XYZ file of C-alpha atoms in Angstrom:
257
model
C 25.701 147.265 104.712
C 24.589 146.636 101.555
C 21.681 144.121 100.868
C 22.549 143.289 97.693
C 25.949 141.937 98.536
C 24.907 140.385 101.593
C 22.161 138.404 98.984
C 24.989 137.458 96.617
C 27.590 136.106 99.608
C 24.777 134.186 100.891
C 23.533 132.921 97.660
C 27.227 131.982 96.981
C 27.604 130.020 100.684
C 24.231 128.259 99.915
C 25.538 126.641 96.672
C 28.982 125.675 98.193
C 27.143 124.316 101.071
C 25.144 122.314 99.077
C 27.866 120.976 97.070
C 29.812 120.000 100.010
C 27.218 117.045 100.293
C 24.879 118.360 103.270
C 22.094 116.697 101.372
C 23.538 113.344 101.898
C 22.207 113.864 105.039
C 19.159 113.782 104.015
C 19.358 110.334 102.633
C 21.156 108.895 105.795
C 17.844 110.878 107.626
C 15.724 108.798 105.126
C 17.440 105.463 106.002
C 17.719 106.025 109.622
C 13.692 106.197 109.533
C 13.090 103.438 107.431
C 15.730 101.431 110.023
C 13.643 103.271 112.744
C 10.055 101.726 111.020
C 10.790 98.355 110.432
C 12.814 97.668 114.402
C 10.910 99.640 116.499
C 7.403 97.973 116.180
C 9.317 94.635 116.704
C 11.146 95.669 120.051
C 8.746 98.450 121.375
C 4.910 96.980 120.852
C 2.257 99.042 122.074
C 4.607 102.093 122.510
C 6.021 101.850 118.912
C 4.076 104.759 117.664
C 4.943 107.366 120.581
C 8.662 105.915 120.020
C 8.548 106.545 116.439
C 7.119 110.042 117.062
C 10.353 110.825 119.154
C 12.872 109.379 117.130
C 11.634 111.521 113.632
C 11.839 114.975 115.609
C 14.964 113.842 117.666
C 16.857 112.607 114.614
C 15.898 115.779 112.552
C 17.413 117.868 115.792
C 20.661 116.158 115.685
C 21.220 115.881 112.434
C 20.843 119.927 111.713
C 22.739 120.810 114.477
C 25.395 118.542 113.810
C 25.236 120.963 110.096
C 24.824 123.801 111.505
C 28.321 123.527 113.541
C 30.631 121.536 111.271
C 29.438 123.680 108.495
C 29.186 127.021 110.484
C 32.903 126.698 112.154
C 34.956 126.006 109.177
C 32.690 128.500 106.675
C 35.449 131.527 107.828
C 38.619 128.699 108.462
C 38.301 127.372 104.925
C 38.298 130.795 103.136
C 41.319 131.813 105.086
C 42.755 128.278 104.201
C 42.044 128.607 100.236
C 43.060 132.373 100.380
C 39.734 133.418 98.380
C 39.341 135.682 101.902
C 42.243 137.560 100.476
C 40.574 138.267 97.490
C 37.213 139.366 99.182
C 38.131 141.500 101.593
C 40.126 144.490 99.359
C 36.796 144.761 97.093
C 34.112 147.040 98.564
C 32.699 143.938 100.804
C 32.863 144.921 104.128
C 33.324 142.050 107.251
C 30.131 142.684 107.879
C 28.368 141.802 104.816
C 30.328 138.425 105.009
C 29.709 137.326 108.427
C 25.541 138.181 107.748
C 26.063 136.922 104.261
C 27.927 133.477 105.469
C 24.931 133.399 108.139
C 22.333 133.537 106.076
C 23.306 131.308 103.486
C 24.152 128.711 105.648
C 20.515 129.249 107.628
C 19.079 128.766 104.183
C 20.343 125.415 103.638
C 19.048 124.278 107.208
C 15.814 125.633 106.322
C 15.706 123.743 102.894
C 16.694 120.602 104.417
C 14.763 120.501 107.433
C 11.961 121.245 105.192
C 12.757 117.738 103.051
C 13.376 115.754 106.373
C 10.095 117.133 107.923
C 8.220 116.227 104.695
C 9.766 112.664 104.992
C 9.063 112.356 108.563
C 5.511 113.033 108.344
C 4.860 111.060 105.047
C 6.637 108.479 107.147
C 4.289 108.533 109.932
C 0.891 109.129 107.957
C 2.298 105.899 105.556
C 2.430 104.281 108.873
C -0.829 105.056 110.083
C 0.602 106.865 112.829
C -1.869 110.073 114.359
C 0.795 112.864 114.473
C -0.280 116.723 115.578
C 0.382 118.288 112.484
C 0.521 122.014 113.385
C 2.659 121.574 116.823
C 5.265 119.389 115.036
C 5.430 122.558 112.312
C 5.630 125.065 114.631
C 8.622 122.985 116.930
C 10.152 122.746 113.683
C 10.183 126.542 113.094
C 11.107 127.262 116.490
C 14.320 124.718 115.585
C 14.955 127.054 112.790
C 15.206 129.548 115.059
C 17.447 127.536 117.515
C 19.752 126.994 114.395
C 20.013 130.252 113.735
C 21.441 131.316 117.131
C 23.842 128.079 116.914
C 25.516 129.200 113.046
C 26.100 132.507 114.748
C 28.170 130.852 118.140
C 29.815 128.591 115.517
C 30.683 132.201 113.325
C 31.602 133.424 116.804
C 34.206 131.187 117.578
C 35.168 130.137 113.532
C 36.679 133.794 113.212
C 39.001 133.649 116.260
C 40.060 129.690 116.590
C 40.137 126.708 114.732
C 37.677 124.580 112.856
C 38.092 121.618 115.390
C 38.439 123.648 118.980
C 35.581 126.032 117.369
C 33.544 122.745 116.766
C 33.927 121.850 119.848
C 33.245 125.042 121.963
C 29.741 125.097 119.674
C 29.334 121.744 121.288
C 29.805 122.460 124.419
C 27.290 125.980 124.243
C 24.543 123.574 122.519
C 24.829 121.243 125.645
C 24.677 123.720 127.989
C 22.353 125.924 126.473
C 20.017 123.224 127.154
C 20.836 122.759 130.454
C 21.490 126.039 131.838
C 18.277 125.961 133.715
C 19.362 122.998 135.546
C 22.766 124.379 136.301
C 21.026 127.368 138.360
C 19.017 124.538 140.227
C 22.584 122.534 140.128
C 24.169 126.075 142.098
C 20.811 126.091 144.596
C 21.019 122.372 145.704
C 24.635 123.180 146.317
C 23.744 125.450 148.682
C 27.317 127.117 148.376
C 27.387 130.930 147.764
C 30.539 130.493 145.637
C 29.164 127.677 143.417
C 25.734 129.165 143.038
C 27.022 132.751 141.585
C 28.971 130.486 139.258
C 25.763 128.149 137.910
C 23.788 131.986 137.657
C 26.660 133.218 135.783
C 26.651 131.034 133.412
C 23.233 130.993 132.681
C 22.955 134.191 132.037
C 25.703 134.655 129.589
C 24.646 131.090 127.800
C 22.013 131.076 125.482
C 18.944 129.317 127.115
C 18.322 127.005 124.570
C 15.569 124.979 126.191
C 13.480 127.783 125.552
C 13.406 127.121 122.099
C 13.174 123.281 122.421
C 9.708 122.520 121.639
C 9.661 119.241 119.840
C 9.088 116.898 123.185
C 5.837 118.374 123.575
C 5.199 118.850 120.271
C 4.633 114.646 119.806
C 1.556 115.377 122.652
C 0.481 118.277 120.930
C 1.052 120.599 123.773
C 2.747 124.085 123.417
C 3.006 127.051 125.141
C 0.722 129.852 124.629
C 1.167 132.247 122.111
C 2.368 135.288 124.301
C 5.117 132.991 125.756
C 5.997 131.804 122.086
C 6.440 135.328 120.879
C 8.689 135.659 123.845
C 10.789 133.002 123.066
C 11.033 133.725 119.595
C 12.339 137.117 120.084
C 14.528 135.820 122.553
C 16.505 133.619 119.697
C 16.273 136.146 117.342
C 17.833 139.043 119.377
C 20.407 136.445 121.155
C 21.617 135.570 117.229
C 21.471 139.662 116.489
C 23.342 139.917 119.114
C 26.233 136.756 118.445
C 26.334 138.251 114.725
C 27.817 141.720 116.286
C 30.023 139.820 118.540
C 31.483 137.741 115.203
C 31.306 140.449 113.110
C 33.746 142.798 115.980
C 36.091 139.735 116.041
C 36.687 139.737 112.516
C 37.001 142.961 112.361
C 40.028 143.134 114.344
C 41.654 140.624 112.725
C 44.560 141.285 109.709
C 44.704 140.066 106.372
């Protein structure tokens, strides 16, 4: 694999990306807070602030996942569709280099823009007068990088086999259960039905466990795990998206152009 042409497919998916409008997200982010600002205080008093709080992180979750799969499913679709995969694949570009490359230049938008929406959100709630804990909220929000990277490579996973709107929808379906996969193995023990509880393990074990990387609703309290146990989930996204990039990149593989 070479590193160079890796760089120059994902410098290439960054711009297109970008001029597909995912920035316009950022304004509807912008608007959504300033909404958020002036209506919350009125209906919420006394619990405004902790509301507030919620609503920036929460918002800023949605809004990148909802990038990182409607992007990340048609990135493969849409090159087959304009027939510029065609072109690509006889030069000396391996699959390989354009699954990583695709990956990583869609991960570098999410990173640019949840950088702007985090800057907004806490300008937002200092302008407000609102005590935030700076460093947790940072370090939720890198831990969502990571979550976002695992989610571009399940969207990659399914892009390369199905289409854009059942691959959007499968990525759906993983991000919901990936965040309750822990309560599907409780789901299988309350059940108390051998048959349904080898199921709920089942699945969490081949599901990405997403809640592990969900740190933003104790991020607004300022409480996070320790820093052994957030090494360990780190790794855990990184080597679960390692692992969903071989899985894409085998797919494609097999596939004839």
């Amino acid at each position: 694999m070479n590193p160079i042409r890796v760089f120059t497919i994902a410098k290439n998916s960054f711009q297109e990306a970008i001029r597909d409008r995912i920035l316009y997200f950022i304004g509807f982010f912008s608007l959504l807070l300033i909404l958020a600002q002036r209506i919350i205080p009125e209906i919420a008093a006394g619990t405004h602030e902790k509301i507030l709080l919620d609503f920036g992180i929460g918002a800023i979750s949605i809004l990148s996942v909802v990038v990182a799969i409607f992007t990340g499913t048609a990135m493969i679709n849409k090159e087959i569709e304009k027939r510029t995969l065609l072109m690509l694949i006889p030069k000396p570009i391996s699959k390989a280099e354009l699954i990583v490359g695709k990956h990583l230049g869609l991960w570098a938008v999410l990173v640019v823009t949840i950088a702007i929406m985090m800057t907004i959100y806490l300008g937002m709630l200092s302008f407000s007068g609102i005590e935030y804990p700076t460093n947790a909220l940072l370090i939720a929000a890198v831990y969502l990088l990571i979550e976002l990277a695992l989610i571009v490579a399940v969207a990659l996973v399914f892009g390369v086999f199905t289409s854009s709107i059942l691959a959007t929808l499968l990525s759906f379906g993983v991000y919901l259960m990936g965040h309750f996969s822990q309560d599907l193995v409780e789901l299988g023990k309350l059940s108390e039905n051998p048959s349904i509880e080898r199921l709920t393990t089942s699945l969490y074990l081949v599901l990405p466990d997403l809640s592990r990387l969900n740190l933003k609703n104790d991020a607004v309290y300022g409480l996070l795990p320790d820093s052994g146990e957030l090494i360990s989930h780190g790794l855990y996204g990184l080597l679960y998206t390692t692992l969903l990039l071989v899985i894409a990149i085998t797919i494609f593989s097999q596939k004839e152009f």
